[in-house]
Amino acid sequence: MSKADVFRALHRHRTPDDPLVLPGPWDAASARVFVEAGFPALATPSAGVAASLGYEDGQVPADEMFAAVARIVRAVDVPVSADVEGGYGLAPGELVERLLETGAVGCNLEDSENGVLKDPHRHAEWLAEVRAAAGDRLFVNARVDTFARGVADPARAIERAALYVAAGADCVYPVKAPLEVLPLLRAGIQGPVNAGVFTEDGPSPAELGARGATRVTFGPGLQRRAARALREIADRLVR
């Protein structure tokens, strides 16, 4: 069984009290920490990787992002999915090949650009091309940015999710969906649903699973917590 098959299988038959928890490494060292803790797979956060490379979120050149993902993949023996934002303007075939060259088995793809939601039908067509190029070699997590872009109506997220699933997405990620809306999204979306935890006082993975999340990711939250811990250590050293 390939790593992509292993990763896909991890999403199947999840019970509400047991969502797939995917920590987000930002470099090789953090990836090894998460694997040593026992996590069966990882999902890189674009913002966390950007911070590790000295960039603002969304400003990392494609070559540097792919190189960072490749270093993370080489450092561990578990499946790694990569957040590659909106695909860096690459044609679907080239995007897929660049991802496969890193060793990643999955990708996170956004449906907004420069803070503006993309046309969902055109984005679905693009996702279908990604799926056609990837076959079963990549697990495609299609991000739905409606809540992040101020569209609070869950129906709009469900409509986009349906288009993306029909286009071949393996999982849908309604990023920043309110906790109370998750059961409605779960009922309206076919297939796995990704939920995110972005702050230390955010809901637990178990709570998100009980509300309908198949898998839980953390965006840049873990990298930012690690940076705060390091700042505290540094502050003590200079006193």
PDB file of C-alpha atoms in Angstrom, residues 87-236:
ATOM      1  CA  GLY A  87      -1.610  26.545  -6.276  1.00  0.00           C
ATOM      2  CA  TYR A  88       0.766  29.445  -7.055  1.00  0.00           C
ATOM      3  CA  GLY A  89      -0.756  30.017 -10.473  1.00  0.00           C
ATOM      4  CA  LEU A  90       0.565  26.686 -11.748  1.00  0.00           C
ATOM      5  CA  ALA A  91      -1.329  24.646 -14.293  1.00  0.00           C
ATOM      6  CA  PRO A  92      -2.952  21.588 -12.668  1.00  0.00           C
ATOM      7  CA  GLY A  93      -0.525  19.120 -14.222  1.00  0.00           C
ATOM      8  CA  GLU A  94       2.533  21.091 -13.156  1.00  0.00           C
ATOM      9  CA  LEU A  95       1.145  21.604  -9.657  1.00  0.00           C
ATOM     10  CA  VAL A  96       0.579  17.880  -9.261  1.00  0.00           C
ATOM     11  CA  GLU A  97       4.061  17.010 -10.489  1.00  0.00           C
ATOM     12  CA  ARG A  98       5.676  19.575  -8.176  1.00  0.00           C
ATOM     13  CA  LEU A  99       3.762  18.127  -5.239  1.00  0.00           C
ATOM     14  CA  LEU A 100       4.665  14.560  -6.104  1.00  0.00           C
ATOM     15  CA  GLU A 101       8.326  15.546  -6.427  1.00  0.00           C
ATOM     16  CA  THR A 102       8.269  16.659  -2.770  1.00  0.00           C
ATOM     17  CA  GLY A 103       6.942  13.272  -1.676  1.00  0.00           C
ATOM     18  CA  ALA A 104       3.685  14.743  -0.357  1.00  0.00           C
ATOM     19  CA  VAL A 105       0.623  12.497  -0.557  1.00  0.00           C
ATOM     20  CA  GLY A 106      -2.012  15.218  -0.263  1.00  0.00           C
ATOM     21  CA  CYS A 107      -2.642  18.904  -0.709  1.00  0.00           C
ATOM     22  CA  ASN A 108      -4.781  21.695   0.662  1.00  0.00           C
ATOM     23  CA  LEU A 109      -6.134  24.054  -2.022  1.00  0.00           C
ATOM     24  CA  GLU A 110      -7.918  27.347  -1.284  1.00  0.00           C
ATOM     25  CA  ASP A 111     -10.906  28.791  -3.152  1.00  0.00           C
ATOM     26  CA  SER A 112     -10.089  32.458  -2.607  1.00  0.00           C
ATOM     27  CA  GLU A 113      -7.331  34.710  -3.847  1.00  0.00           C
ATOM     28  CA  ASN A 114      -6.156  38.035  -2.414  1.00  0.00           C
ATOM     29  CA  GLY A 115      -9.062  37.931   0.032  1.00  0.00           C
ATOM     30  CA  VAL A 116     -11.709  37.417  -2.669  1.00  0.00           C
ATOM     31  CA  LEU A 117     -13.700  34.223  -3.219  1.00  0.00           C
ATOM     32  CA  LYS A 118     -13.131  32.558  -6.576  1.00  0.00           C
ATOM     33  CA  ASP A 119     -16.000  31.663  -8.859  1.00  0.00           C
ATOM     34  CA  PRO A 120     -16.958  28.231  -7.465  1.00  0.00           C
ATOM     35  CA  HIS A 121     -17.792  26.677 -10.839  1.00  0.00           C
ATOM     36  CA  ARG A 122     -14.480  27.678 -12.387  1.00  0.00           C
ATOM     37  CA  HIS A 123     -12.653  26.562  -9.263  1.00  0.00           C
ATOM     38  CA  ALA A 124     -14.440  23.215  -9.401  1.00  0.00           C
ATOM     39  CA  GLU A 125     -13.315  22.807 -13.016  1.00  0.00           C
ATOM     40  CA  TRP A 126      -9.742  23.535 -11.936  1.00  0.00           C
ATOM     41  CA  LEU A 127     -10.010  20.999  -9.101  1.00  0.00           C
ATOM     42  CA  ALA A 128     -11.284  18.421 -11.581  1.00  0.00           C
ATOM     43  CA  GLU A 129      -8.153  19.006 -13.660  1.00  0.00           C
ATOM     44  CA  VAL A 130      -5.993  18.573 -10.560  1.00  0.00           C
ATOM     45  CA  ARG A 131      -7.784  15.316  -9.807  1.00  0.00           C
ATOM     46  CA  ALA A 132      -7.379  14.092 -13.360  1.00  0.00           C
ATOM     47  CA  ALA A 133      -3.653  14.836 -13.286  1.00  0.00           C
ATOM     48  CA  ALA A 134      -3.142  13.301  -9.837  1.00  0.00           C
ATOM     49  CA  GLY A 135      -5.287  10.206 -10.153  1.00  0.00           C
ATOM     50  CA  ASP A 136      -5.161   8.446  -6.794  1.00  0.00           C
ATOM     51  CA  ARG A 137      -1.642   9.704  -6.034  1.00  0.00           C
ATOM     52  CA  LEU A 138      -2.818  12.756  -4.078  1.00  0.00           C
ATOM     53  CA  PHE A 139      -5.511  13.279  -1.448  1.00  0.00           C
ATOM     54  CA  VAL A 140      -7.158  16.599  -2.331  1.00  0.00           C
ATOM     55  CA  ASN A 141      -8.486  18.711   0.534  1.00  0.00           C
ATOM     56  CA  ALA A 142     -10.608  21.506  -0.971  1.00  0.00           C
ATOM     57  CA  ARG A 143     -10.787  24.540   1.290  1.00  0.00           C
ATOM     58  CA  VAL A 144     -14.036  26.512   1.344  1.00  0.00           C
ATOM     59  CA  ASP A 145     -13.279  30.101   2.356  1.00  0.00           C
ATOM     60  CA  THR A 146     -16.794  31.520   2.683  1.00  0.00           C
ATOM     61  CA  PHE A 147     -16.699  31.914   6.467  1.00  0.00           C
ATOM     62  CA  ALA A 148     -13.179  33.361   6.331  1.00  0.00           C
ATOM     63  CA  ARG A 149     -14.378  35.919   3.765  1.00  0.00           C
ATOM     64  CA  GLY A 150     -17.396  37.085   5.737  1.00  0.00           C
ATOM     65  CA  VAL A 151     -20.114  34.936   4.144  1.00  0.00           C
ATOM     66  CA  ALA A 152     -21.890  33.545   7.197  1.00  0.00           C
ATOM     67  CA  ASP A 153     -24.652  31.569   5.448  1.00  0.00           C
ATOM     68  CA  PRO A 154     -23.792  27.846   5.757  1.00  0.00           C
ATOM     69  CA  ALA A 155     -25.763  27.128   2.578  1.00  0.00           C
ATOM     70  CA  ARG A 156     -23.129  28.950   0.535  1.00  0.00           C
ATOM     71  CA  ALA A 157     -20.393  26.725   1.987  1.00  0.00           C
ATOM     72  CA  ILE A 158     -22.444  23.600   1.346  1.00  0.00           C
ATOM     73  CA  GLU A 159     -23.069  24.636  -2.267  1.00  0.00           C
ATOM     74  CA  ARG A 160     -19.353  25.108  -2.892  1.00  0.00           C
ATOM     75  CA  ALA A 161     -18.520  21.865  -1.114  1.00  0.00           C
ATOM     76  CA  ALA A 162     -20.922  19.938  -3.355  1.00  0.00           C
ATOM     77  CA  LEU A 163     -19.235  21.317  -6.469  1.00  0.00           C
ATOM     78  CA  TYR A 164     -15.780  20.439  -5.177  1.00  0.00           C
ATOM     79  CA  VAL A 165     -16.743  16.904  -4.138  1.00  0.00           C
ATOM     80  CA  ALA A 166     -18.317  16.359  -7.556  1.00  0.00           C
ATOM     81  CA  ALA A 167     -15.042  17.565  -9.089  1.00  0.00           C
ATOM     82  CA  GLY A 168     -13.127  14.865  -7.217  1.00  0.00           C
ATOM     83  CA  ALA A 169     -12.076  16.437  -3.915  1.00  0.00           C
ATOM     84  CA  ASP A 170     -11.447  13.807  -1.241  1.00  0.00           C
ATOM     85  CA  CYS A 171     -12.219  16.136   1.665  1.00  0.00           C
ATOM     86  CA  VAL A 172     -13.737  19.585   2.170  1.00  0.00           C
ATOM     87  CA  TYR A 173     -12.422  22.203   4.594  1.00  0.00           C
ATOM     88  CA  PRO A 174     -14.883  24.998   5.496  1.00  0.00           C
ATOM     89  CA  VAL A 175     -12.175  27.026   7.185  1.00  0.00           C
ATOM     90  CA  LYS A 176     -13.158  29.088  10.238  1.00  0.00           C
ATOM     91  CA  ALA A 177     -16.668  27.643  10.304  1.00  0.00           C
ATOM     92  CA  PRO A 178     -18.292  28.421  13.675  1.00  0.00           C
ATOM     93  CA  LEU A 179     -18.472  25.456  16.014  1.00  0.00           C
ATOM     94  CA  GLU A 180     -22.261  25.575  16.165  1.00  0.00           C
ATOM     95  CA  VAL A 181     -22.498  25.330  12.372  1.00  0.00           C
ATOM     96  CA  LEU A 182     -20.424  22.162  12.045  1.00  0.00           C
ATOM     97  CA  PRO A 183     -23.361  19.734  12.511  1.00  0.00           C
ATOM     98  CA  LEU A 184     -25.249  21.473   9.713  1.00  0.00           C
ATOM     99  CA  LEU A 185     -22.208  21.306   7.449  1.00  0.00           C
ATOM    100  CA  ARG A 186     -21.689  17.652   8.323  1.00  0.00           C
ATOM    101  CA  ALA A 187     -25.285  16.890   7.347  1.00  0.00           C
ATOM    102  CA  GLY A 188     -24.997  18.767   4.050  1.00  0.00           C
ATOM    103  CA  ILE A 189     -21.551  17.684   2.849  1.00  0.00           C
ATOM    104  CA  GLN A 190     -20.724  14.292   1.410  1.00  0.00           C
ATOM    105  CA  GLY A 191     -17.402  12.793   2.414  1.00  0.00           C
ATOM    106  CA  PRO A 192     -14.823  13.844   5.007  1.00  0.00           C
ATOM    107  CA  VAL A 193     -14.986  17.297   6.589  1.00  0.00           C
ATOM    108  CA  ASN A 194     -11.904  19.104   7.923  1.00  0.00           C
ATOM    109  CA  ALA A 195     -12.206  21.452  10.905  1.00  0.00           C
ATOM    110  CA  GLY A 196      -9.494  23.727  12.256  1.00  0.00           C
ATOM    111  CA  VAL A 197      -8.217  24.766  15.686  1.00  0.00           C
ATOM    112  CA  PHE A 198      -6.388  28.081  15.545  1.00  0.00           C
ATOM    113  CA  THR A 199      -6.016  29.194  19.187  1.00  0.00           C
ATOM    114  CA  GLU A 200      -4.970  27.596  22.461  1.00  0.00           C
ATOM    115  CA  ASP A 201      -8.468  28.050  23.884  1.00  0.00           C
ATOM    116  CA  GLY A 202     -10.171  26.670  20.782  1.00  0.00           C
ATOM    117  CA  PRO A 203     -12.345  23.554  20.809  1.00  0.00           C
ATOM    118  CA  SER A 204     -10.653  20.214  21.343  1.00  0.00           C
ATOM    119  CA  PRO A 205     -10.367  17.663  18.544  1.00  0.00           C
ATOM    120  CA  ALA A 206     -12.850  15.478  20.424  1.00  0.00           C
ATOM    121  CA  GLU A 207     -15.381  18.309  20.519  1.00  0.00           C
ATOM    122  CA  LEU A 208     -14.922  18.998  16.834  1.00  0.00           C
ATOM    123  CA  GLY A 209     -15.321  15.310  16.097  1.00  0.00           C
ATOM    124  CA  ALA A 210     -18.543  15.213  18.080  1.00  0.00           C
ATOM    125  CA  ARG A 211     -19.830  18.133  15.982  1.00  0.00           C
ATOM    126  CA  GLY A 212     -19.064  16.354  12.725  1.00  0.00           C
ATOM    127  CA  ALA A 213     -15.395  16.836  11.844  1.00  0.00           C
ATOM    128  CA  THR A 214     -13.702  13.871  10.196  1.00  0.00           C
ATOM    129  CA  ARG A 215     -10.273  15.368  10.631  1.00  0.00           C
ATOM    130  CA  VAL A 216      -8.729  18.242  12.588  1.00  0.00           C
ATOM    131  CA  THR A 217      -5.885  20.517  11.561  1.00  0.00           C
ATOM    132  CA  PHE A 218      -4.297  23.514  13.274  1.00  0.00           C
ATOM    133  CA  GLY A 219      -3.188  25.986  10.623  1.00  0.00           C
ATOM    134  CA  PRO A 220      -0.264  28.026  11.973  1.00  0.00           C
ATOM    135  CA  GLY A 221      -1.518  27.657  15.543  1.00  0.00           C
ATOM    136  CA  LEU A 222       1.094  25.152  16.720  1.00  0.00           C
ATOM    137  CA  GLN A 223       3.971  27.077  15.157  1.00  0.00           C
ATOM    138  CA  ARG A 224       2.790  30.265  16.845  1.00  0.00           C
ATOM    139  CA  ARG A 225       2.483  28.526  20.213  1.00  0.00           C
ATOM    140  CA  ALA A 226       6.013  27.170  19.809  1.00  0.00           C
ATOM    141  CA  ALA A 227       7.270  30.658  18.930  1.00  0.00           C
ATOM    142  CA  ARG A 228       5.635  32.093  22.068  1.00  0.00           C
ATOM    143  CA  ALA A 229       7.233  29.379  24.205  1.00  0.00           C
ATOM    144  CA  LEU A 230      10.626  30.149  22.681  1.00  0.00           C
ATOM    145  CA  ARG A 231      10.113  33.861  23.341  1.00  0.00           C
ATOM    146  CA  GLU A 232       9.441  33.086  27.014  1.00  0.00           C
ATOM    147  CA  ILE A 233      12.658  31.071  27.197  1.00  0.00           C
ATOM    148  CA  ALA A 234      14.580  33.874  25.482  1.00  0.00           C
ATOM    149  CA  ASP A 235      13.144  36.464  27.839  1.00  0.00           C
ATOM    150  CA  ARG A 236      14.305  34.451  30.846  1.00  0.00           C
TER     151      ARG A 236
END
